[in-house]
Amino acid sequence: MQEHTPMRLTTQRQIILEELLKVTSHPTANEVYDMVRKRLPRIGLGTVYRNLELMAETGMILKLEVGGTQKRFDATIQPHYHVRCMECGKVDDIDIAVQQDINETAAQACHYQIIGHHIEFTGICSNCTQSDKTASIN
Amino acid sequence: MQEHTPMRLTTQRQIILEELLKVTSHPTANEVYDMVRKRLPRIGLGTVYRNLELMAETGMILKLEVGGTQKRFDATIQPHYHVRCMECGKVDDIDIAVQQDINETAAQACHYQIIGHHIEFTGICSNCTQSDKTASIN
DNA sequence: TTATGTGCAAAACATTTGCAGGAGT
DNA sequence: ACTCCTGCAAATGTTTTGCACATAA
Protein backbone atom coordinates (compact mmCIF):
# COMPACT_ATOMS: atom_id res chain seq x y z
CA MET A 1 0.00 0.00 0.00
CA GLN A 2 1.51 3.26 -1.24
CA GLU A 3 1.69 6.42 0.90
CA HIS A 4 -0.41 9.17 -0.57
CA THR A 5 1.63 11.97 -2.14
CA PRO A 6 0.46 15.40 -0.94
CA MET A 7 -1.27 17.77 -3.32
CA ARG A 8 1.23 19.84 -5.26
CA LEU A 9 1.18 23.55 -4.73
CA THR A 10 0.79 24.82 -8.28
CA THR A 11 0.26 28.42 -9.35
CA GLN A 12 -3.18 27.47 -10.65
CA ARG A 13 -4.23 26.06 -7.28
CA GLN A 14 -2.92 29.02 -5.32
CA ILE A 15 -4.74 31.51 -7.52
CA ILE A 16 -7.99 29.58 -7.58
CA LEU A 17 -7.97 29.49 -3.78
CA GLU A 18 -6.97 33.14 -3.48
CA GLU A 19 -9.76 34.24 -5.77
CA LEU A 20 -12.28 32.11 -3.94
CA LEU A 21 -11.20 33.63 -0.62
CA LYS A 22 -11.78 37.12 -2.00
CA VAL A 23 -15.50 36.71 -2.51
CA THR A 24 -18.53 35.72 -0.47
CA SER A 25 -20.70 35.09 -3.50
CA HIS A 26 -20.45 31.28 -3.82
CA PRO A 27 -19.34 31.37 -7.45
CA THR A 28 -19.96 28.61 -9.95
CA ALA A 29 -17.01 26.85 -11.58
CA ASN A 30 -17.39 29.07 -14.59
CA GLU A 31 -17.39 32.22 -12.48
CA VAL A 32 -14.22 31.06 -10.75
CA TYR A 33 -12.76 30.42 -14.20
CA ASP A 34 -13.54 34.01 -15.20
CA MET A 35 -12.04 35.40 -12.02
CA VAL A 36 -8.87 33.34 -12.31
CA ARG A 37 -8.45 33.96 -16.02
CA LYS A 38 -7.83 37.65 -15.38
CA ARG A 39 -4.60 36.65 -13.67
CA LEU A 40 -3.84 33.45 -15.57
CA PRO A 41 -5.24 33.91 -19.08
CA ARG A 42 -4.12 30.51 -20.34
CA ILE A 43 -5.72 28.41 -17.59
CA GLY A 44 -8.15 25.79 -18.85
CA LEU A 45 -11.70 25.34 -17.61
CA GLY A 46 -10.94 21.68 -17.00
CA THR A 47 -8.15 22.63 -14.61
CA VAL A 48 -10.55 24.81 -12.66
CA TYR A 49 -13.08 22.00 -12.41
CA ARG A 50 -10.43 19.45 -11.46
CA ASN A 51 -8.96 21.63 -8.75
CA LEU A 52 -12.23 22.81 -7.26
CA GLU A 53 -13.29 19.17 -7.04
CA LEU A 54 -9.98 18.15 -5.49
CA MET A 55 -10.00 20.98 -2.95
CA ALA A 56 -13.56 20.10 -2.00
CA GLU A 57 -12.57 16.46 -1.48
CA THR A 58 -9.69 17.37 0.80
CA GLY A 59 -11.89 19.79 2.72
CA MET A 60 -10.07 22.99 1.78
CA ILE A 61 -13.25 24.41 0.32
CA LEU A 62 -16.94 23.53 0.24
CA LYS A 63 -18.83 22.29 -2.80
CA LEU A 64 -22.41 23.45 -2.53
CA GLU A 65 -24.92 21.17 -4.15
CA VAL A 66 -27.73 23.68 -4.00
CA GLY A 67 -30.66 24.04 -6.34
CA GLY A 68 -30.20 25.46 -9.80
CA THR A 69 -28.22 23.97 -12.63
CA GLN A 70 -24.68 24.58 -11.47
CA LYS A 71 -22.63 23.60 -8.46
CA ARG A 72 -21.20 26.43 -6.38
CA PHE A 73 -18.03 26.75 -4.34
CA ASP A 74 -17.34 28.37 -0.99
CA ALA A 75 -14.09 29.10 0.80
CA THR A 76 -15.92 29.32 4.13
CA ILE A 77 -15.70 25.78 5.42
CA GLN A 78 -17.41 26.11 8.81
CA PRO A 79 -20.85 24.50 8.60
CA HIS A 80 -23.50 27.07 7.77
CA TYR A 81 -26.72 27.34 5.83
CA HIS A 82 -27.73 29.13 2.64
CA VAL A 83 -30.54 31.10 1.01
CA ARG A 84 -31.05 30.96 -2.71
CA CYS A 85 -33.01 33.54 -4.68
CA MET A 86 -35.60 31.80 -6.83
CA GLU A 87 -35.55 34.72 -9.22
CA CYS A 88 -31.86 35.33 -10.00
CA GLY A 89 -30.22 32.26 -8.47
CA LYS A 90 -27.97 34.23 -6.10
CA VAL A 91 -26.84 32.29 -3.04
CA ASP A 92 -26.05 33.94 0.31
CA ASP A 93 -24.91 32.64 3.66
CA ILE A 94 -27.51 32.69 6.38
CA ASP A 95 -26.27 33.19 9.90
CA ILE A 96 -28.47 31.08 12.11
CA ALA A 97 -27.48 28.38 14.57
CA VAL A 98 -26.39 25.07 13.05
CA GLN A 99 -28.41 22.21 14.46
CA GLN A 100 -25.90 19.54 15.38
CA ASP A 101 -28.54 17.41 17.07
CA ILE A 102 -30.69 17.00 13.97
CA ASN A 103 -28.32 14.42 12.47
CA GLU A 104 -29.02 12.01 15.28
CA THR A 105 -32.76 12.54 14.99
CA ALA A 106 -32.47 11.75 11.30
CA ALA A 107 -30.34 8.66 11.95
CA GLN A 108 -33.12 7.23 14.10
CA ALA A 109 -35.65 7.84 11.33
CA CYS A 110 -33.85 5.94 8.57
CA HIS A 111 -31.39 3.20 7.77
CA TYR A 112 -28.61 5.47 6.60
CA GLN A 113 -25.36 6.17 8.30
CA ILE A 114 -25.83 9.95 8.52
CA ILE A 115 -22.81 12.06 7.74
CA GLY A 116 -24.25 15.55 7.72
CA HIS A 117 -27.00 17.83 6.55
CA HIS A 118 -27.56 21.09 4.79
CA ILE A 119 -30.45 23.52 4.95
CA GLU A 120 -31.27 25.55 1.90
CA PHE A 121 -33.80 28.33 2.22
CA THR A 122 -35.52 29.61 -0.87
CA GLY A 123 -36.81 33.12 -1.27
CA ILE A 124 -36.56 36.35 -3.19
CA CYS A 125 -33.57 38.60 -2.64
CA SER A 126 -34.00 42.34 -2.06
CA ASN A 127 -32.84 43.17 -5.58
CA CYS A 128 -35.43 40.92 -7.15
CA THR A 129 -38.21 42.08 -4.82
CA GLN A 130 -37.54 45.58 -6.19
CA SER A 131 -37.67 44.42 -9.80
CA ASP A 132 -40.87 42.50 -9.14
CA LYS A 133 -42.51 45.68 -7.86
CA THR A 134 -41.38 47.60 -10.91
CA ALA A 135 -42.56 44.84 -13.20
CA SER A 136 -46.03 44.68 -11.68
CA ILE A 137 -46.51 48.44 -12.16
CA ASN A 138 -45.94 48.09 -15.89
CA MET B 1 -54.95 40.40 -19.80
CA GLN B 2 -55.86 36.92 -21.02
CA GLU B 3 -57.42 34.32 -18.72
CA HIS B 4 -55.07 31.39 -18.30
CA THR B 5 -56.27 28.28 -20.12
CA PRO B 6 -56.13 25.23 -17.83
CA MET B 7 -53.61 22.48 -18.46
CA ARG B 8 -54.91 19.95 -20.93
CA LEU B 9 -55.39 16.43 -19.73
CA THR B 10 -53.36 14.45 -22.21
CA THR B 11 -52.59 10.75 -22.12
CA GLN B 12 -48.93 11.58 -21.64
CA ARG B 13 -49.62 13.68 -18.58
CA GLN B 14 -51.94 11.14 -17.01
CA ILE B 15 -49.43 8.34 -17.43
CA ILE B 16 -46.48 10.38 -16.20
CA LEU B 17 -48.41 11.25 -13.04
CA GLU B 18 -49.67 7.69 -12.58
CA GLU B 19 -46.17 6.27 -12.86
CA LEU B 20 -44.78 8.84 -10.46
CA LEU B 21 -47.49 7.99 -7.93
CA LYS B 22 -46.52 4.31 -8.11
CA VAL B 23 -43.03 4.79 -6.72
CA THR B 24 -41.39 6.30 -3.66
CA SER B 25 -37.95 6.42 -5.21
CA HIS B 26 -37.77 10.07 -6.37
CA PRO B 27 -36.92 9.18 -9.96
CA THR B 28 -34.92 11.40 -12.29
CA ALA B 29 -36.52 12.65 -15.51
CA ASN B 30 -34.82 9.88 -17.38
CA GLU B 31 -36.08 7.24 -14.99
CA VAL B 32 -39.61 8.58 -15.38
CA TYR B 33 -39.07 8.42 -19.14
CA ASP B 34 -38.13 4.75 -18.88
CA MET B 35 -41.13 3.98 -16.69
CA VAL B 36 -43.56 5.78 -18.96
CA ARG B 37 -42.08 4.38 -22.14
CA LYS B 38 -43.17 0.88 -21.18
CA ARG B 39 -46.76 2.06 -21.60
CA LEU B 40 -46.25 4.76 -24.23
CA PRO B 41 -43.31 3.63 -26.36
CA ARG B 42 -43.41 6.66 -28.67
CA ILE B 43 -43.29 9.36 -25.99
CA GLY B 44 -40.40 11.77 -26.32
CA LEU B 45 -37.95 12.61 -23.56
CA GLY B 46 -38.68 16.29 -24.18
CA THR B 47 -42.34 15.71 -23.40
CA VAL B 48 -41.41 14.10 -20.11
CA TYR B 49 -39.17 17.03 -19.17
CA ARG B 50 -41.76 19.59 -20.23
CA ASN B 51 -44.53 17.96 -18.28
CA LEU B 52 -42.56 17.26 -15.12
CA GLU B 53 -41.52 20.91 -15.12
CA LEU B 54 -45.08 22.06 -15.71
CA MET B 55 -46.53 19.83 -13.01
CA ALA B 56 -43.90 21.05 -10.58
CA GLU B 57 -44.78 24.67 -11.37
CA THR B 58 -48.45 24.10 -10.75
CA GLY B 59 -47.71 22.22 -7.53
CA MET B 60 -49.01 18.83 -8.62
CA ILE B 61 -45.63 17.29 -7.92
CA LEU B 62 -42.36 18.31 -6.29
CA LYS B 63 -39.12 18.97 -8.13
CA LEU B 64 -36.25 18.06 -5.82
CA GLU B 65 -33.14 20.11 -6.34
CA VAL B 66 -30.95 17.84 -4.31
CA GLY B 67 -27.26 17.19 -4.72
CA GLY B 68 -26.00 15.04 -7.54
CA THR B 69 -26.18 15.77 -11.22
CA GLN B 70 -29.86 15.26 -11.92
CA LYS B 71 -33.08 16.74 -10.66
CA ARG B 72 -35.53 14.33 -9.09
CA PHE B 73 -39.30 14.27 -8.94
CA ASP B 74 -41.69 13.34 -6.17
CA ALA B 75 -45.45 12.85 -6.19
CA THR B 76 -45.58 13.38 -2.42
CA ILE B 77 -46.19 17.08 -2.14
CA GLN B 78 -46.48 17.48 1.63
CA PRO B 79 -43.32 19.19 2.94
CA HIS B 80 -40.78 16.63 4.07
CA TYR B 81 -37.02 16.14 4.16
CA HIS B 82 -34.65 13.81 2.32
CA VAL B 83 -31.52 11.72 2.75
CA ARG B 84 -29.17 11.15 -0.13
CA CYS B 85 -26.64 8.34 -0.29
CA MET B 86 -23.23 9.77 -1.14
CA GLU B 87 -22.23 6.43 -2.61
CA CYS B 88 -25.03 5.50 -4.98
CA GLY B 89 -27.07 8.72 -5.13
CA LYS B 90 -30.30 7.14 -3.91
CA VAL B 91 -32.72 9.58 -2.28
CA ASP B 92 -35.17 8.58 0.45
CA ASP B 93 -37.78 10.44 2.45
CA ILE B 94 -36.92 11.04 6.06
CA ASP B 95 -39.80 11.16 8.46
CA ILE B 96 -38.90 13.78 11.04
CA ALA B 97 -40.87 16.86 12.08
CA VAL B 98 -40.85 19.74 9.62
CA GLN B 99 -39.66 22.92 11.29
CA GLN B 100 -42.16 25.57 10.28
CA ASP B 101 -40.62 28.14 12.63
CA ILE B 102 -37.20 28.05 11.03
CA ASN B 103 -38.32 30.16 8.08
CA GLU B 104 -39.02 33.11 10.33
CA THR B 105 -35.69 32.74 12.07
CA ALA B 106 -34.03 32.78 8.67
CA ALA B 107 -36.04 35.81 7.54
CA GLN B 108 -34.65 37.77 10.46
CA ALA B 109 -31.10 36.80 9.55
CA CYS B 110 -31.16 38.01 5.95
CA HIS B 111 -32.75 40.41 3.49
CA TYR B 112 -34.64 37.81 1.55
CA GLN B 113 -38.34 37.27 1.47
CA ILE B 114 -38.24 33.66 2.64
CA ILE B 115 -40.56 31.26 0.85
CA GLY B 116 -39.50 27.92 2.24
CA HIS B 117 -36.66 25.60 3.09
CA HIS B 118 -35.45 22.11 2.52
CA ILE B 119 -33.17 19.91 4.56
CA GLU B 120 -31.04 17.36 2.81
CA PHE B 121 -29.17 14.83 4.89
CA THR B 122 -26.18 13.08 3.42
CA GLY B 123 -25.07 9.65 4.40
CA ILE B 124 -24.49 6.09 3.30
CA CYS B 125 -27.46 3.82 2.69
CA SER B 126 -27.60 0.32 4.12
CA ASN B 127 -26.86 -1.26 0.74
CA CYS B 128 -23.71 0.77 0.28
CA THR B 129 -22.55 0.25 3.88
CA GLN B 130 -22.63 -3.48 3.07
CA SER B 131 -20.64 -3.05 -0.12
CA ASP B 132 -18.10 -0.88 1.70
CA LYS B 133 -17.51 -3.64 4.23
CA THR B 134 -17.04 -6.19 1.47
CA ALA B 135 -14.69 -3.88 -0.36
CA SER B 136 -12.52 -3.18 2.67
CA ILE B 137 -12.03 -6.91 3.28
CA ASN B 138 -10.46 -7.34 -0.14
C1' DT C 1 -61.77 24.94 -34.93
C1' DT C 2 -57.82 26.38 -32.74
C1' DA C 3 -54.70 26.92 -29.11
C1' DT C 4 -51.89 23.61 -26.83
C1' DG C 5 -49.30 19.62 -26.72
C1' DT C 6 -46.34 16.02 -28.88
C1' DG C 7 -42.43 13.55 -31.22
C1' DC C 8 -38.27 14.12 -33.08
C1' DA C 9 -33.90 16.02 -33.62
C1' DA C 10 -30.78 19.50 -32.87
C1' DA C 11 -28.97 22.87 -29.72
C1' DA C 12 -27.49 24.49 -25.40
C1' DC C 13 -25.31 23.87 -21.14
C1' DA C 14 -22.51 21.82 -17.41
C1' DT C 15 -19.03 18.74 -16.44
C1' DT C 16 -15.58 15.13 -17.28
C1' DT C 17 -11.80 13.03 -19.61
C1' DG C 18 -7.75 11.56 -22.84
C1' DC C 19 -3.56 12.91 -24.07
C1' DA C 20 0.89 15.12 -25.08
C1' DG C 21 3.69 18.33 -23.20
C1' DG C 22 4.99 21.14 -18.75
C1' DA C 23 6.22 21.95 -14.00
C1' DG C 24 6.72 20.97 -8.85
C1' DT C 25 9.35 18.29 -5.62
C1' DA D 1 14.20 12.17 -12.90
C1' DC D 2 9.68 11.10 -12.03
C1' DT D 3 5.34 11.93 -10.93
C1' DC D 4 1.70 14.77 -10.98
C1' DC D 5 -0.53 18.60 -13.26
C1' DT D 6 -2.03 21.53 -17.10
C1' DG D 7 -4.02 23.17 -21.52
C1' DC D 8 -6.59 21.88 -25.08
C1' DA D 9 -10.16 19.66 -27.27
C1' DA D 10 -13.25 16.17 -27.63
C1' DA D 11 -16.63 13.36 -25.26
C1' DT D 12 -20.40 12.76 -22.05
C1' DG D 13 -24.51 13.67 -19.69
C1' DT D 14 -28.53 16.51 -18.71
C1' DT D 15 -31.95 19.66 -20.03
C1' DT D 16 -34.06 22.83 -23.34
C1' DT D 17 -35.92 24.19 -27.70
C1' DG D 18 -37.65 24.72 -32.76
C1' DC D 19 -40.76 23.00 -35.69
C1' DA D 20 -44.28 20.41 -38.28
C1' DC D 21 -47.93 17.54 -37.13
C1' DA D 22 -51.50 15.78 -33.78
C1' DT D 23 -55.17 16.33 -30.47
C1' DA D 24 -58.08 17.90 -26.40
C1' DA D 25 -61.57 21.03 -25.52
Short mmCIF file of C-alpha atoms in Angstrom, two decimals, chain A residues 25-136:
data_model
loop_
_atom_site.label_atom_id
_atom_site.label_comp_id
_atom_site.label_asym_id
_atom_site.label_seq_id
_atom_site.Cartn_x
_atom_site.Cartn_y
_atom_site.Cartn_z
CA SER A 25 -20.70 35.09 -3.50
CA HIS A 26 -20.45 31.28 -3.82
CA PRO A 27 -19.34 31.37 -7.45
CA THR A 28 -19.96 28.61 -9.95
CA ALA A 29 -17.01 26.85 -11.58
CA ASN A 30 -17.39 29.07 -14.59
CA GLU A 31 -17.39 32.22 -12.48
CA VAL A 32 -14.22 31.06 -10.75
CA TYR A 33 -12.76 30.42 -14.20
CA ASP A 34 -13.54 34.01 -15.20
CA MET A 35 -12.04 35.40 -12.02
CA VAL A 36 -8.87 33.34 -12.31
CA ARG A 37 -8.45 33.96 -16.02
CA LYS A 38 -7.83 37.65 -15.38
CA ARG A 39 -4.60 36.65 -13.67
CA LEU A 40 -3.84 33.45 -15.57
CA PRO A 41 -5.24 33.91 -19.08
CA ARG A 42 -4.12 30.51 -20.34
CA ILE A 43 -5.72 28.41 -17.59
CA GLY A 44 -8.15 25.79 -18.85
CA LEU A 45 -11.70 25.34 -17.61
CA GLY A 46 -10.94 21.68 -17.00
CA THR A 47 -8.15 22.63 -14.61
CA VAL A 48 -10.55 24.81 -12.66
CA TYR A 49 -13.08 22.00 -12.41
CA ARG A 50 -10.43 19.45 -11.46
CA ASN A 51 -8.96 21.63 -8.75
CA LEU A 52 -12.23 22.81 -7.26
CA GLU A 53 -13.29 19.17 -7.04
CA LEU A 54 -9.98 18.15 -5.49
CA MET A 55 -10.00 20.98 -2.95
CA ALA A 56 -13.56 20.10 -2.00
CA GLU A 57 -12.57 16.46 -1.48
CA THR A 58 -9.69 17.37 0.80
CA GLY A 59 -11.89 19.79 2.72
CA MET A 60 -10.07 22.99 1.78
CA ILE A 61 -13.25 24.41 0.32
CA LEU A 62 -16.94 23.53 0.24
CA LYS A 63 -18.83 22.29 -2.80
CA LEU A 64 -22.41 23.45 -2.53
CA GLU A 65 -24.92 21.17 -4.15
CA VAL A 66 -27.73 23.68 -4.00
CA GLY A 67 -30.66 24.04 -6.34
CA GLY A 68 -30.20 25.46 -9.80
CA THR A 69 -28.22 23.97 -12.63
CA GLN A 70 -24.68 24.58 -11.47
CA LYS A 71 -22.63 23.60 -8.46
CA ARG A 72 -21.20 26.43 -6.38
CA PHE A 73 -18.03 26.75 -4.34
CA ASP A 74 -17.34 28.37 -0.99
CA ALA A 75 -14.09 29.10 0.80
CA THR A 76 -15.92 29.32 4.13
CA ILE A 77 -15.70 25.78 5.42
CA GLN A 78 -17.41 26.11 8.81
CA PRO A 79 -20.85 24.50 8.60
CA HIS A 80 -23.50 27.07 7.77
CA TYR A 81 -26.72 27.34 5.83
CA HIS A 82 -27.73 29.13 2.64
CA VAL A 83 -30.54 31.10 1.01
CA ARG A 84 -31.05 30.96 -2.71
CA CYS A 85 -33.01 33.54 -4.68
CA MET A 86 -35.60 31.80 -6.83
CA GLU A 87 -35.55 34.72 -9.22
CA CYS A 88 -31.86 35.33 -10.00
CA GLY A 89 -30.22 32.26 -8.47
CA LYS A 90 -27.97 34.23 -6.10
CA VAL A 91 -26.84 32.29 -3.04
CA ASP A 92 -26.05 33.94 0.31
CA ASP A 93 -24.91 32.64 3.66
CA ILE A 94 -27.51 32.69 6.38
CA ASP A 95 -26.27 33.19 9.90
CA ILE A 96 -28.47 31.08 12.11
CA ALA A 97 -27.48 28.38 14.57
CA VAL A 98 -26.39 25.07 13.05
CA GLN A 99 -28.41 22.21 14.46
CA GLN A 100 -25.90 19.54 15.38
CA ASP A 101 -28.54 17.41 17.07
CA ILE A 102 -30.69 17.00 13.97
CA ASN A 103 -28.32 14.42 12.47
CA GLU A 104 -29.02 12.01 15.28
CA THR A 105 -32.76 12.54 14.99
CA ALA A 106 -32.47 11.75 11.30
CA ALA A 107 -30.34 8.66 11.95
CA GLN A 108 -33.12 7.23 14.10
CA ALA A 109 -35.65 7.84 11.33
CA CYS A 110 -33.85 5.94 8.57
CA HIS A 111 -31.39 3.20 7.77
CA TYR A 112 -28.61 5.47 6.60
CA GLN A 113 -25.36 6.17 8.30
CA ILE A 114 -25.83 9.95 8.52
CA ILE A 115 -22.81 12.06 7.74
CA GLY A 116 -24.25 15.55 7.72
CA HIS A 117 -27.00 17.83 6.55
CA HIS A 118 -27.56 21.09 4.79
CA ILE A 119 -30.45 23.52 4.95
CA GLU A 120 -31.27 25.55 1.90
CA PHE A 121 -33.80 28.33 2.22
CA THR A 122 -35.52 29.61 -0.87
CA GLY A 123 -36.81 33.12 -1.27
CA ILE A 124 -36.56 36.35 -3.19
CA CYS A 125 -33.57 38.60 -2.64
CA SER A 126 -34.00 42.34 -2.06
CA ASN A 127 -32.84 43.17 -5.58
CA CYS A 128 -35.43 40.92 -7.15
CA THR A 129 -38.21 42.08 -4.82
CA GLN A 130 -37.54 45.58 -6.19
CA SER A 131 -37.67 44.42 -9.80
CA ASP A 132 -40.87 42.50 -9.14
CA LYS A 133 -42.51 45.68 -7.86
CA THR A 134 -41.38 47.60 -10.91
CA ALA A 135 -42.56 44.84 -13.20
CA SER A 136 -46.03 44.68 -11.68
#
